Short mmCIF file of C-alpha atoms in Angstrom, two decimals:
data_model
loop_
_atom_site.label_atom_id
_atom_site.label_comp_id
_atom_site.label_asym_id
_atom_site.label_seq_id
_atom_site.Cartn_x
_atom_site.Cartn_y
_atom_site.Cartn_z
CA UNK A 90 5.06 -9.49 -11.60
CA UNK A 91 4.85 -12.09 -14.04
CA UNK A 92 1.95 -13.67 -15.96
CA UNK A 93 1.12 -16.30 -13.96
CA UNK A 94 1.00 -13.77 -11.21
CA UNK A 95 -0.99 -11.75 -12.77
CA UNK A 96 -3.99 -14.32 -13.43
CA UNK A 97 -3.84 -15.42 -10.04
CA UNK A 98 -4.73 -12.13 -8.63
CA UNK A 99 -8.71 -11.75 -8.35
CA UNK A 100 -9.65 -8.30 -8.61
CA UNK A 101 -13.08 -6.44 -7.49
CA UNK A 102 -14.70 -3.54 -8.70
CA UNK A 103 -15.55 -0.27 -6.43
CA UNK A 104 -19.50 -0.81 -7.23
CA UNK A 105 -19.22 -5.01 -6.32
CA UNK A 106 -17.11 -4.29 -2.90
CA UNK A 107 -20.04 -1.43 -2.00
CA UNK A 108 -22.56 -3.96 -2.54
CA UNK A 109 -20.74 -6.91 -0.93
CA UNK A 110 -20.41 -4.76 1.87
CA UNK A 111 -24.22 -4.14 1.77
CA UNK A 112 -25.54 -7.22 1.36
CA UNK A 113 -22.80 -10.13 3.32
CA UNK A 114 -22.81 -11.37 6.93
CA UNK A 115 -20.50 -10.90 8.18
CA UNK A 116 -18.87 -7.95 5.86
CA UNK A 117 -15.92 -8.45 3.86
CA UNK A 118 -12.67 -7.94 5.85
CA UNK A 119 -11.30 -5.05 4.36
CA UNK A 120 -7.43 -4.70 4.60
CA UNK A 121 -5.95 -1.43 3.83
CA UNK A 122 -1.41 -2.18 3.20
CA UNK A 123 -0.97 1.18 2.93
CA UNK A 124 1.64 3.20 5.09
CA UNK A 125 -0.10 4.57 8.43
CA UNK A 126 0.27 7.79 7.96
CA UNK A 127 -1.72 7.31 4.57
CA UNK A 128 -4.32 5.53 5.82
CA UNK A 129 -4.66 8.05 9.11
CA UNK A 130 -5.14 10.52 6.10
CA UNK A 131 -7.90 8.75 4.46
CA UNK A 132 -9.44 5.32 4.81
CA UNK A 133 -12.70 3.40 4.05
CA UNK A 134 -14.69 3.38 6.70
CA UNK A 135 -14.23 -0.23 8.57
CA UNK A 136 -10.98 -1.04 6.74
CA UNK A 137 -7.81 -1.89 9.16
CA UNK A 138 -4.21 -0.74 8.34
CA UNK A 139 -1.98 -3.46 7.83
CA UNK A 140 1.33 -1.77 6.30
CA UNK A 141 2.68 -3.79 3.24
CA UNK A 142 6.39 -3.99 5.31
CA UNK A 143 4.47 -5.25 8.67
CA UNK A 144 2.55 -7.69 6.62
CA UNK A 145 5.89 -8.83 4.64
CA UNK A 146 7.77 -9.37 7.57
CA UNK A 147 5.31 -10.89 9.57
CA UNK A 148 2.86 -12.51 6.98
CA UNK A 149 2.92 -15.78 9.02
CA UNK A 150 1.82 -14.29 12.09
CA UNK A 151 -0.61 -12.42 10.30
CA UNK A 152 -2.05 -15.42 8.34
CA UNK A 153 -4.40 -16.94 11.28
CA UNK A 154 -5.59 -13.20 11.46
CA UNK A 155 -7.13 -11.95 7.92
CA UNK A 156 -8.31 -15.05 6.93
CA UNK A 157 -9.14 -15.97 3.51
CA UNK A 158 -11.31 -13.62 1.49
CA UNK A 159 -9.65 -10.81 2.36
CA UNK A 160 -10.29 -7.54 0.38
CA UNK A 161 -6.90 -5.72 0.19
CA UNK A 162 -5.96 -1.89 -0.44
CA UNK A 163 -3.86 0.77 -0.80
CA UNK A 164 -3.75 3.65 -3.13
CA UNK A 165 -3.79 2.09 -6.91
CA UNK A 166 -3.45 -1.45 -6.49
CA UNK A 167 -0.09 -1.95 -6.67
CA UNK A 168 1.13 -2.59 -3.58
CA UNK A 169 -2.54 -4.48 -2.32
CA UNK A 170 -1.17 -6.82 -5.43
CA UNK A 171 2.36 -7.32 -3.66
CA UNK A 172 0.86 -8.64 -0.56
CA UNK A 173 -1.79 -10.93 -1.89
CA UNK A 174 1.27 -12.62 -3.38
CA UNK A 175 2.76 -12.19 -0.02
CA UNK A 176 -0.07 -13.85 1.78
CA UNK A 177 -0.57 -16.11 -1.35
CA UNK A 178 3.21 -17.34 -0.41
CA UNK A 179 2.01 -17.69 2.91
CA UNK A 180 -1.18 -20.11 2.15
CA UNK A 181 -3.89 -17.27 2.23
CA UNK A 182 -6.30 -18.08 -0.78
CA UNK A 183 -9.13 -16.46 -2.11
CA UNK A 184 -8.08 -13.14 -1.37
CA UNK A 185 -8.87 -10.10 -3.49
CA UNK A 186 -7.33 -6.95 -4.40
CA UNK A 187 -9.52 -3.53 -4.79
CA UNK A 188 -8.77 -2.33 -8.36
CA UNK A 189 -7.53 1.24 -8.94
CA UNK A 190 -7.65 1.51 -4.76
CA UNK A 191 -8.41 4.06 -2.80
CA UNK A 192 -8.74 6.79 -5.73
CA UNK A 193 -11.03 4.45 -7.28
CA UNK A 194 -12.80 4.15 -3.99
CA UNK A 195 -12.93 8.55 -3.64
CA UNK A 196 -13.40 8.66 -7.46
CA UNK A 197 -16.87 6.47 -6.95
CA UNK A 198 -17.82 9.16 -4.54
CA UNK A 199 -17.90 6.35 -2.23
CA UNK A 200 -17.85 6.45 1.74
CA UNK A 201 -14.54 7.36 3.45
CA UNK A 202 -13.23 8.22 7.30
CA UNK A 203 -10.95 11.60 6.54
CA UNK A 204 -8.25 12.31 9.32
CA UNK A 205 -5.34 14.99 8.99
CA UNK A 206 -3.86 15.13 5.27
CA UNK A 207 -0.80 13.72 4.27
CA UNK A 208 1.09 12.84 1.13
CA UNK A 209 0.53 9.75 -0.70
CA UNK A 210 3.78 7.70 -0.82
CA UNK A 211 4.11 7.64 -4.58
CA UNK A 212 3.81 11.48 -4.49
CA UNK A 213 6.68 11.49 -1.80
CA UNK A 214 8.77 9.35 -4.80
CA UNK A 215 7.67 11.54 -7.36
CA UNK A 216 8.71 15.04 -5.14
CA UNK A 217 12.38 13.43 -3.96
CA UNK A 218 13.46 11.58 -7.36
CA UNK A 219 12.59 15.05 -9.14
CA UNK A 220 14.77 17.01 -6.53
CA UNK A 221 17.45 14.87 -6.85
CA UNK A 222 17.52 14.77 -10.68
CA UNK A 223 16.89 18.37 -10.87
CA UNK A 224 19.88 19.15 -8.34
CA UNK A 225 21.99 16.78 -9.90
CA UNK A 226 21.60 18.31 -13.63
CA UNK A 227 22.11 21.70 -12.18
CA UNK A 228 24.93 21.36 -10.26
CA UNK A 229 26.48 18.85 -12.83
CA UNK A 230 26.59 22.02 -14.96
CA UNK A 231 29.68 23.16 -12.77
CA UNK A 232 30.83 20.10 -11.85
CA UNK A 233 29.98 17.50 -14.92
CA UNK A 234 29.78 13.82 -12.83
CA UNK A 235 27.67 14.92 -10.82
CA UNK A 236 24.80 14.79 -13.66
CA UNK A 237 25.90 10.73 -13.04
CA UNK A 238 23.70 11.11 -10.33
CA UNK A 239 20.31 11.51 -12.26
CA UNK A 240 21.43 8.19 -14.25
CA UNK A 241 21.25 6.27 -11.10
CA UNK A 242 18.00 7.88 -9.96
CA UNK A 243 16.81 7.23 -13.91
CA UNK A 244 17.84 3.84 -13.33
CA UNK A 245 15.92 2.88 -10.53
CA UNK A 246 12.62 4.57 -11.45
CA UNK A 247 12.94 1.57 -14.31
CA UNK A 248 13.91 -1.04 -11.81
CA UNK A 249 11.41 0.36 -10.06
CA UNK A 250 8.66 0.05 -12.76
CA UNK A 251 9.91 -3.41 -14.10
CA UNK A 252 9.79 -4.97 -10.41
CA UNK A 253 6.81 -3.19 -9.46
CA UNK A 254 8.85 -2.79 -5.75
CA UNK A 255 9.96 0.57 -5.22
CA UNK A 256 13.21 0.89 -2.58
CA UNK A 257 12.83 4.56 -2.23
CA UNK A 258 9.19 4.48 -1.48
CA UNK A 259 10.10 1.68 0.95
CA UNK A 260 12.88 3.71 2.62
CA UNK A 261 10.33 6.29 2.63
CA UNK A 262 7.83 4.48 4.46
CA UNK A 263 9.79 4.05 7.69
CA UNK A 264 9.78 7.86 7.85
CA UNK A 265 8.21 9.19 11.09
CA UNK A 266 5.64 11.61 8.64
CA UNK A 267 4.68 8.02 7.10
CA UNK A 268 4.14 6.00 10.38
CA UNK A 269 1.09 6.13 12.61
CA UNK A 270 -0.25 4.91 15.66
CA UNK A 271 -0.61 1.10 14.74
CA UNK A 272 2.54 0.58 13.24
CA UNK A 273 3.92 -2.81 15.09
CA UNK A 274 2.81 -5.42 14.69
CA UNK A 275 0.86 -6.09 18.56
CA UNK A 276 -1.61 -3.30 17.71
CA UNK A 277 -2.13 -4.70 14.59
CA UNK A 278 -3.44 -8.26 15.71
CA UNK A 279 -5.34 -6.50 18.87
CA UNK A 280 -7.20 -4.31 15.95
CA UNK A 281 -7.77 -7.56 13.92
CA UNK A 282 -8.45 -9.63 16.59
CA UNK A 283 -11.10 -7.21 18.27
CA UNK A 284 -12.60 -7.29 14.72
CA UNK A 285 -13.93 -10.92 15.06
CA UNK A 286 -14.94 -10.96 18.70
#
C-alpha cells in the first residue's frame, strides 16, 4: 500500500463505531470481508459477510449494494483496507475501515454473535508456512535442496508483507473449512438487499 493509499483510508475507533451505532438512524452498515467460515465463528452483531475475494471479483455488482459510508472489517484491518481500495477503485467514497478489527472489537469487550470456532486465516498461514519450513529444514538435512524450499516459503512471507496480499492465505480461503453458507455472490445481495427493505 502506498502513501497516498494510506491517507485516503479513514479509519474509526472501536469506542466511535459503538456509539455511532448507538446514536445514527439508520445504523452504520457494517461490512465484515472476512472469509465465511471466520465470520460464522465470530461476528458483530448486525454486520454482513462480504468475503474480500467475492467483493474483488464482483465489486461492481456490489457497489449499488453497500453504499457509501460503509464500515468495513475483518480481523486486523488489513484486508477491510484492501477492499476499501477495492470499492474506492470502484467509485465507493466515504467508506471506513474498523481499526485493529475484530480483536479490537473482542478486546473492547464489545458485543459479538459467537457461532462454532474456527481458525483465523492468518493463523492458518502462520500453522502451514511453519510446517513447510520446518519439513523442509529437516528433511533437507538428508537431502540438502530440499532446505531450497524454506527460501521460497521465506520469500513470500516478505512478498507477502511488502504487498500486504497474501497468496497462501488467499488459496487458503477457498478451502471448504474457510467457506460458509453465504459464500456466492446471490446470497450475498439477498442479505444486503433485505438489509434496506
Amino acid at each position: 500500500m502506498n502513501t497516498h493509499d494510506a491517507a485516503r483510508t479513514a479509519h474509526i475507533d472501536v469506542a466511535s463505531l459503538r456509539e455511532l451505532m448507538t446514536v445514527a438512524s439508520p445504523p452504520p452498515r457494517l461490512i465484515d470481508v472476512r472469509t465465511p467460515g471466520e465470520f460464522e465463528a465470530v461476528h458483530i452483531p448486525g454486520s454482513r459477510n462480504v468475503p474480500l475475494d467475492l467483493l474483488r471479483k464482483h465489486r461492481d455488482e456490489l457497489r449499488g449494494h453497500l453504499g457509501a459510508g460503509a464500515m468495513l472489517v475483518c480481523r486486523t484491518g488489513a484486508r477491510a483496507r484492501q477492499a476499501e481500495q477495492a470499492l474506492a477503485a470502484a467509485g465507493l467514497a466515504n467508506l471506513r475501515v474498523l481499526d485493529g478489527g475484530i480483536v479490537a472489537w473482542q478486546a473492547a469487550q464489545a458485543p459479538v454473535r459467537a457461532g462454532r470456532p474456527r481458525w483465523a486465516l492468518e493463523r492458518q498461514v502462520r500453522l502451514i508456512a511453519g510446517s513447510v519450513v520446518l519439513a523442509s529444514v529437516l528433511v533437507g538435512m538428508a537431502v540438502p535442496p530440499v532446505t531450497w524450499l524454506a527460501a521460497v516459503i521465506g520469500a513470500g512471507l516478505t512478498i507477502a508483507a511488502l504487498t500486504d496480499t497474501c497468496l497462501m492465505g488467499m488459496l487458503l480461503a477457498r478451502l471448504p473449512y474457510n467457506r460458509g453458507p453465504r459464500a456466492d455472490l446471490e446470497s450475498v445481495l439477498a442479505a444486503l438487499a433485505g438489509d434496506r427493505a
